[in-house]
Short mmCIF file of C-alpha atoms in Angstrom, two decimals:
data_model
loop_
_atom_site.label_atom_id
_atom_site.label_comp_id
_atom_site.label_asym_id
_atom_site.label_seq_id
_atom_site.Cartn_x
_atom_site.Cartn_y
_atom_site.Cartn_z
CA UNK O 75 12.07 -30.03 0.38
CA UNK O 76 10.81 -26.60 0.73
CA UNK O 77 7.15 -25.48 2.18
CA UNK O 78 5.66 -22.39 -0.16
CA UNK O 79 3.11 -21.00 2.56
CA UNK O 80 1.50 -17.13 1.65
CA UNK O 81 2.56 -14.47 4.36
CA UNK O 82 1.30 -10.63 5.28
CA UNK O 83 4.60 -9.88 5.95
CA UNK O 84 8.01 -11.46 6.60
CA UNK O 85 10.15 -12.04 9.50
CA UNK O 86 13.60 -11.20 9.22
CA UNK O 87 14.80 -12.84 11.96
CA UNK O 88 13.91 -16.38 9.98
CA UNK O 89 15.76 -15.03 7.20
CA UNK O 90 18.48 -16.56 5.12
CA UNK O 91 21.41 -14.07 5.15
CA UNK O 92 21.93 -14.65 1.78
CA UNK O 93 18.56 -13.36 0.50
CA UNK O 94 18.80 -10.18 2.56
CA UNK O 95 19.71 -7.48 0.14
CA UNK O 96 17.09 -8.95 -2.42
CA UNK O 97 14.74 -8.18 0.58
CA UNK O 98 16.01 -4.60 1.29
CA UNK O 99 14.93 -3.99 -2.68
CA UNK O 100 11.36 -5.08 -1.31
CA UNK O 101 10.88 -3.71 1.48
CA UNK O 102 9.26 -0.34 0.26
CA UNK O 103 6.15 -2.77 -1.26
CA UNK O 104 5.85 -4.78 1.10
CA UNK O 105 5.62 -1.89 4.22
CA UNK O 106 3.43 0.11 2.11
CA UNK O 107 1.42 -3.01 1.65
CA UNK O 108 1.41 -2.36 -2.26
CA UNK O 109 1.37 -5.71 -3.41
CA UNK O 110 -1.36 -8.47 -4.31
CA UNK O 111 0.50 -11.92 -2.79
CA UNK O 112 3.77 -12.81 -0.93
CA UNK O 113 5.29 -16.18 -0.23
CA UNK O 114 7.82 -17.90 1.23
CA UNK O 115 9.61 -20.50 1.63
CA UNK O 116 10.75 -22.37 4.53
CA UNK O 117 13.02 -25.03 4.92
CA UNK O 118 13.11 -26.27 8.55
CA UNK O 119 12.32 -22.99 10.37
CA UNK O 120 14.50 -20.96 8.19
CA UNK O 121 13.00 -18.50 4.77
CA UNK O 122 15.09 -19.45 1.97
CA UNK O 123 13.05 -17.54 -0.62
CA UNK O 124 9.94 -15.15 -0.98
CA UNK O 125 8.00 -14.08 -3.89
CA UNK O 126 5.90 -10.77 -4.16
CA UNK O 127 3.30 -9.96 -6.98
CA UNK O 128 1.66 -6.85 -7.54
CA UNK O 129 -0.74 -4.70 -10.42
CA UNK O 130 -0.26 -0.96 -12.43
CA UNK O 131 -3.28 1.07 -12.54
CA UNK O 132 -1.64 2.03 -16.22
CA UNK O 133 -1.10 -1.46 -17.39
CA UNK O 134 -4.13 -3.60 -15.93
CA UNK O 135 -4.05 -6.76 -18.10
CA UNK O 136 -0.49 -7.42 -16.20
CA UNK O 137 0.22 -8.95 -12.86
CA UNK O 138 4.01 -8.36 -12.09
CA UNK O 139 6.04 -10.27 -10.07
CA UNK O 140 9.50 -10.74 -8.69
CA UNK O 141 11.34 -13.45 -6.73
CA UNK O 142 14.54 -13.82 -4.26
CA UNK O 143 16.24 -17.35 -2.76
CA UNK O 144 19.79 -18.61 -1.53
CA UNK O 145 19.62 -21.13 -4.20
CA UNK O 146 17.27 -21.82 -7.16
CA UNK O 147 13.77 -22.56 -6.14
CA UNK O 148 10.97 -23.08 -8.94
CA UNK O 149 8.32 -24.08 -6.58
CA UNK O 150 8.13 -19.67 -6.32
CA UNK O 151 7.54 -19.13 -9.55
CA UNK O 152 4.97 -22.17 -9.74
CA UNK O 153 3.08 -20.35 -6.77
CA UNK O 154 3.35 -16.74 -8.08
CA UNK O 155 1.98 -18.51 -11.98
CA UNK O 156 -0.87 -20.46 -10.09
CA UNK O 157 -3.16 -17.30 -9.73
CA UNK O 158 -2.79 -14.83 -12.49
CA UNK O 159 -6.94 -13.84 -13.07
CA UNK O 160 -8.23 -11.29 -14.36
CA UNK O 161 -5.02 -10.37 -15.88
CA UNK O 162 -4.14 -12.23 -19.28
CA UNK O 163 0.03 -11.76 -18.76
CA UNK O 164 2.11 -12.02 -16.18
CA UNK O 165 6.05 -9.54 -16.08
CA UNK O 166 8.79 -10.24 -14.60
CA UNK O 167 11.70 -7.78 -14.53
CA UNK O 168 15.67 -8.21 -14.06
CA UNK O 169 19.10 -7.34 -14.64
CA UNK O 170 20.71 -9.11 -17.57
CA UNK O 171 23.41 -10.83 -15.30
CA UNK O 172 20.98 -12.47 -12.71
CA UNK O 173 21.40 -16.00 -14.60
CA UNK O 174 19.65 -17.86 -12.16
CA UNK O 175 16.54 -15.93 -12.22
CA UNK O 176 16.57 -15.69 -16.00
CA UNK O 177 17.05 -19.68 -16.09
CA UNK O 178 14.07 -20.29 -14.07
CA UNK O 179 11.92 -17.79 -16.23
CA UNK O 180 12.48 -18.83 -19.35
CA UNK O 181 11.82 -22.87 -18.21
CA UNK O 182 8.63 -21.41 -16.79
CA UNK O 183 8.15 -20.06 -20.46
CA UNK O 184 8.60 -16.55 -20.54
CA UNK O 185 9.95 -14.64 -23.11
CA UNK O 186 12.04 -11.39 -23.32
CA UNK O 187 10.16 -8.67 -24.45
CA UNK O 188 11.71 -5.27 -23.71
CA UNK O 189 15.70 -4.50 -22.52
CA UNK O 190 15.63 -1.28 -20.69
CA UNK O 191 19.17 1.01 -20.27
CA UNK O 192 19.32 3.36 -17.28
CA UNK O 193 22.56 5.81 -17.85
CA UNK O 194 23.99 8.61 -16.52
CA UNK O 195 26.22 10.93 -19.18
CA UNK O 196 28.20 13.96 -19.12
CA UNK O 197 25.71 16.52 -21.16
CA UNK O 198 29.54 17.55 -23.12
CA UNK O 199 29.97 13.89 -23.96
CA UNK O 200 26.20 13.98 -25.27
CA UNK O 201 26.27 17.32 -26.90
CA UNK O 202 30.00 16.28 -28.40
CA UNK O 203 28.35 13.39 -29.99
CA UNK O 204 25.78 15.45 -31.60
CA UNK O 205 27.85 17.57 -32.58
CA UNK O 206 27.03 17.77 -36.61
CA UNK O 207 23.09 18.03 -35.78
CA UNK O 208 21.68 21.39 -36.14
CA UNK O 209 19.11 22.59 -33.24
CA UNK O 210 15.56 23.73 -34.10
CA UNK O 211 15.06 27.34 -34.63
CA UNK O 212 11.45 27.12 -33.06
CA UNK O 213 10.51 25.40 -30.36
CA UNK O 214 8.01 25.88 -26.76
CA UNK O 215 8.69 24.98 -23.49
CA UNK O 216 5.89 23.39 -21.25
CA UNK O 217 5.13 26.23 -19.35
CA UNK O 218 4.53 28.18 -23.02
CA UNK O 219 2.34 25.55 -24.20
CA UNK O 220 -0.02 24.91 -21.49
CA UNK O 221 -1.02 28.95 -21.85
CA UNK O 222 -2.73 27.69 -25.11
CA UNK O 223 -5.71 25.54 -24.82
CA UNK O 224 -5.14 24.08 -28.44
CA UNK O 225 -1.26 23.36 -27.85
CA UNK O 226 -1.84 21.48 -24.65
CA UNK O 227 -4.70 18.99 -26.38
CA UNK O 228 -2.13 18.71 -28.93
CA UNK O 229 0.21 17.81 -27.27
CA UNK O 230 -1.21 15.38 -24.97
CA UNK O 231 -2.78 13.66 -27.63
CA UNK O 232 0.27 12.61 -29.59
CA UNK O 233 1.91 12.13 -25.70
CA UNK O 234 -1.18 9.50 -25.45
CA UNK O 235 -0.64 7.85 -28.33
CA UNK O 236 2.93 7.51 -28.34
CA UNK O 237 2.78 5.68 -25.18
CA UNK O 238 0.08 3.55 -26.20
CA UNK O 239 2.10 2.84 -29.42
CA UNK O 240 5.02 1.98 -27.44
CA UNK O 241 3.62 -0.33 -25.12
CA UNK O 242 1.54 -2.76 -27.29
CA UNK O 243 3.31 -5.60 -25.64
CA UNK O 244 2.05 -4.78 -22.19
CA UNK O 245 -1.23 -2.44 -22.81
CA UNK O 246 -1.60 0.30 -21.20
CA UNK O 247 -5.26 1.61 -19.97
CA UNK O 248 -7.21 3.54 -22.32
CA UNK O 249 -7.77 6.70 -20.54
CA UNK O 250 -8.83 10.52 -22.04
CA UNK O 251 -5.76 13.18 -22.96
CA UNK O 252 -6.98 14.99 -19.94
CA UNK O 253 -5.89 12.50 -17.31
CA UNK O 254 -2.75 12.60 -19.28
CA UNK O 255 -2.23 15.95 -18.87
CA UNK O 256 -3.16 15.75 -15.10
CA UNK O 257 -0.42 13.09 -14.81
CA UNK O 258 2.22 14.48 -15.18
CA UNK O 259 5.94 23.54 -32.74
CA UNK O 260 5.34 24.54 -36.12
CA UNK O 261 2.34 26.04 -37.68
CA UNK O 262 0.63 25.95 -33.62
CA UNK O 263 0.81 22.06 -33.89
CA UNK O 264 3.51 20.02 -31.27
CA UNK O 265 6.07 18.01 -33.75
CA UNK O 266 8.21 16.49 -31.55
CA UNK O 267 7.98 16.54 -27.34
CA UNK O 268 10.97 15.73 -24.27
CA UNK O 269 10.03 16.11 -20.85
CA UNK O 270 12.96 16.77 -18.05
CA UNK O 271 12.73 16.93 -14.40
CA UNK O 272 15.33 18.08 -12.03
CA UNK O 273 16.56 15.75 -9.65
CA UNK O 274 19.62 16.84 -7.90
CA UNK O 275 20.86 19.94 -7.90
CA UNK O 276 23.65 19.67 -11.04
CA UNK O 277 21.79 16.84 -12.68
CA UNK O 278 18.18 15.97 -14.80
CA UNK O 279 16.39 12.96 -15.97
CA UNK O 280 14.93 12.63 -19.96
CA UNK O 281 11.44 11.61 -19.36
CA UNK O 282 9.21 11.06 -21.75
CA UNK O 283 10.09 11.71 -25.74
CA UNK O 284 7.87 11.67 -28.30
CA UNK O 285 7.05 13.13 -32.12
CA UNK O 286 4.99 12.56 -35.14
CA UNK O 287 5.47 10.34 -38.04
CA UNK O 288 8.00 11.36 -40.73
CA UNK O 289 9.25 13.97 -38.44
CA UNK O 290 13.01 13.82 -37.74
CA UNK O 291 13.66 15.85 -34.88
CA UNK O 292 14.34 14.50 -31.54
CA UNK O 293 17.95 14.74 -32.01
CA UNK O 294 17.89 18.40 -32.82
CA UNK O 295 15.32 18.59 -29.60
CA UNK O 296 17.93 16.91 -27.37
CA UNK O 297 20.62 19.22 -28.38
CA UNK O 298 19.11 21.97 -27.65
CA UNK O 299 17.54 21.14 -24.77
CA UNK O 300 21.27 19.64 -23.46
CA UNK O 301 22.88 23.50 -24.75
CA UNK O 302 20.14 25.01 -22.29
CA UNK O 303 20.70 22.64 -19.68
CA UNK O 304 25.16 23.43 -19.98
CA UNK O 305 24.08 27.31 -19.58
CA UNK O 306 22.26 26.76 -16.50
CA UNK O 307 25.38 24.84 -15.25
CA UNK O 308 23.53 21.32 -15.34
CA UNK O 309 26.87 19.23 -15.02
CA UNK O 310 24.61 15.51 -16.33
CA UNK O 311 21.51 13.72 -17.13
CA UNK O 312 20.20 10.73 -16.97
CA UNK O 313 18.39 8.10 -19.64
CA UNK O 314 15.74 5.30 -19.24
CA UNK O 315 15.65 4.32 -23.09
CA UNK O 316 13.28 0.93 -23.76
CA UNK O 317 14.12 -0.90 -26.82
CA UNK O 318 9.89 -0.92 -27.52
CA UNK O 319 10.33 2.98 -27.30
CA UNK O 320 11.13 3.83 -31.29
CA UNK O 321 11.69 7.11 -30.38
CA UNK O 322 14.02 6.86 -27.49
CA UNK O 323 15.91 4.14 -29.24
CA UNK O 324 16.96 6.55 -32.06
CA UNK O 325 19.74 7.38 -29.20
CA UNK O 326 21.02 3.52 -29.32
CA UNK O 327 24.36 5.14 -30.74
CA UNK O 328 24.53 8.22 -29.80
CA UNK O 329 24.46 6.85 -26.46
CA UNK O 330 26.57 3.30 -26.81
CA UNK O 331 23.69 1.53 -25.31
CA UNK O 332 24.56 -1.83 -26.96
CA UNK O 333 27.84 -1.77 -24.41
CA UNK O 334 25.56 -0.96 -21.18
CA UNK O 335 23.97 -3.30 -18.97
CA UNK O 336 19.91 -4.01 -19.58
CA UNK O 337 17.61 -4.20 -17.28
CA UNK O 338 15.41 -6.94 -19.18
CA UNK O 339 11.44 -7.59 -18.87
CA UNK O 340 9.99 -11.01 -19.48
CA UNK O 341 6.42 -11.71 -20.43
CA UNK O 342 4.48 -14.88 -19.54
CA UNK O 343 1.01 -15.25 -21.04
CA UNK O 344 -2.16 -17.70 -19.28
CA UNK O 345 -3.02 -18.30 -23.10
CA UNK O 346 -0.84 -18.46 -26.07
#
């Protein structure tokens, strides 16, 4: 019979060796203190599982959670469902191949909502797989557009909206363009948008991606961007592609996403 008992912190000298690396993935929140609630729970005098919610300022009708033990151990996920107010959902997020975990969600009755691929690719694999799509002849970078008042509203309008669009599942907080822009072409008006940061020295990450209705571009974007990338001697680059993102998804196949391994996100609601 296990105790669930709420905790500041944990003490790793009670732990369960088994549960220790599902702790080290933790350990950032729960120094920093960023989370709302953590439990554990004892058998004896020994922690055979913990469970750790927390909020995002971005998504605030969610209360996220996650969950570790040696063995199976619903009596966590009962505590970590007990409280869920103000918030109206409750997310839980894990690889594909954690059965156990999965098992215990869905009897708790949550449902998959999003499958997320993280990759790493060759840009010559990428850019040999576009190889029959022609690049844009026009086109701005970020530094360009944010010299023109009416390009960067433009811009972070449709970036707004496209996010908003593609997280209707999990809403995200309605805030202006302008905190948008703080956060992070034809005829002067942004068609299509893909952000890129630098992140090791030979290698970048495709952030956001974005573009307007009817517009079919983002491949031609993403070929260019990937022939600019080769000449600077960028060697790879890196996807997170969400299956609620339309626009990202457009890469499925260009990518071979349905062979990769998902990160999944289930979804939990207090009323249904």
């Amino acid at each position: 019979m296990y105790k669930i008992i709420q905790v500041d912190k944990i003490e790793s000298q009670y732990l369960n060796q088994r549960i220790i690396e599902g702790l080290k993935k933790m350990n950032g929140r729960i120094n920093s203190n960023n989370y709302e609630e953590l439990f554990v729970a004892l058998k004896d005098s020994s922690i055979e599982g913990f469970g750790i919610s927390w909020t995002n300022s971005n998504h605030p009708t969610a209360k996220y959670i996650d969950f570790c033990s040696a063995i199976p151990i619903p009596q966590l996920m009962e505590r970590l469902l007990k409280y869920s107010a103000p918030h109206n959902k409750v997310i839980l997020s894990c690889w594909e191949d954690e059965i156990d975990k999965i098992e215990i969600a869905k009897e708790s009755g949550f449902s998959v909502f999003r499958k997320t691929y993280m990759e790493r690719y060759s840009i010559k694999y990428i850019i040999n797989r576009l190889q029959a799509t022609p690049i844009p002849h026009t086109g701005y970078s970020l530094r360009e557009v944010l010299k023109d008042a009416r390009l960067t509203e433009d811009l972070f309008h449709l970036l707004k909206h496209n996010y908003e669009q593609t997280h209707l599942a999990n809403e995200a907080k309605d805030v202006s363009w302008e905190l948008w822009r703080e956060k992070l072409l034809n005829d002067n008006q942004i068609s299509a948008y893909m952000f890129l940061h630098k992140t090791e020295d030979c290698h970048y990450e495709v952030g956001w991606m974005g573009k307007r209705r009817h517009v079919d571009i983002l491949p031609r974007l993403l070929k260019k961007q990937l022939i600019d990338l080769e000449a600077e001697g960028i060697q790879t680059v890196e996807f997170e592609i969400d299956t609620t993102d339309y626009f990202a998804y457009e890469f499925c196949e260009i990518l071979n996403l349905k062979n990769k391994k998902s990160w999944d996100s289930f979804l939990w609601k207090t009323y249904r």
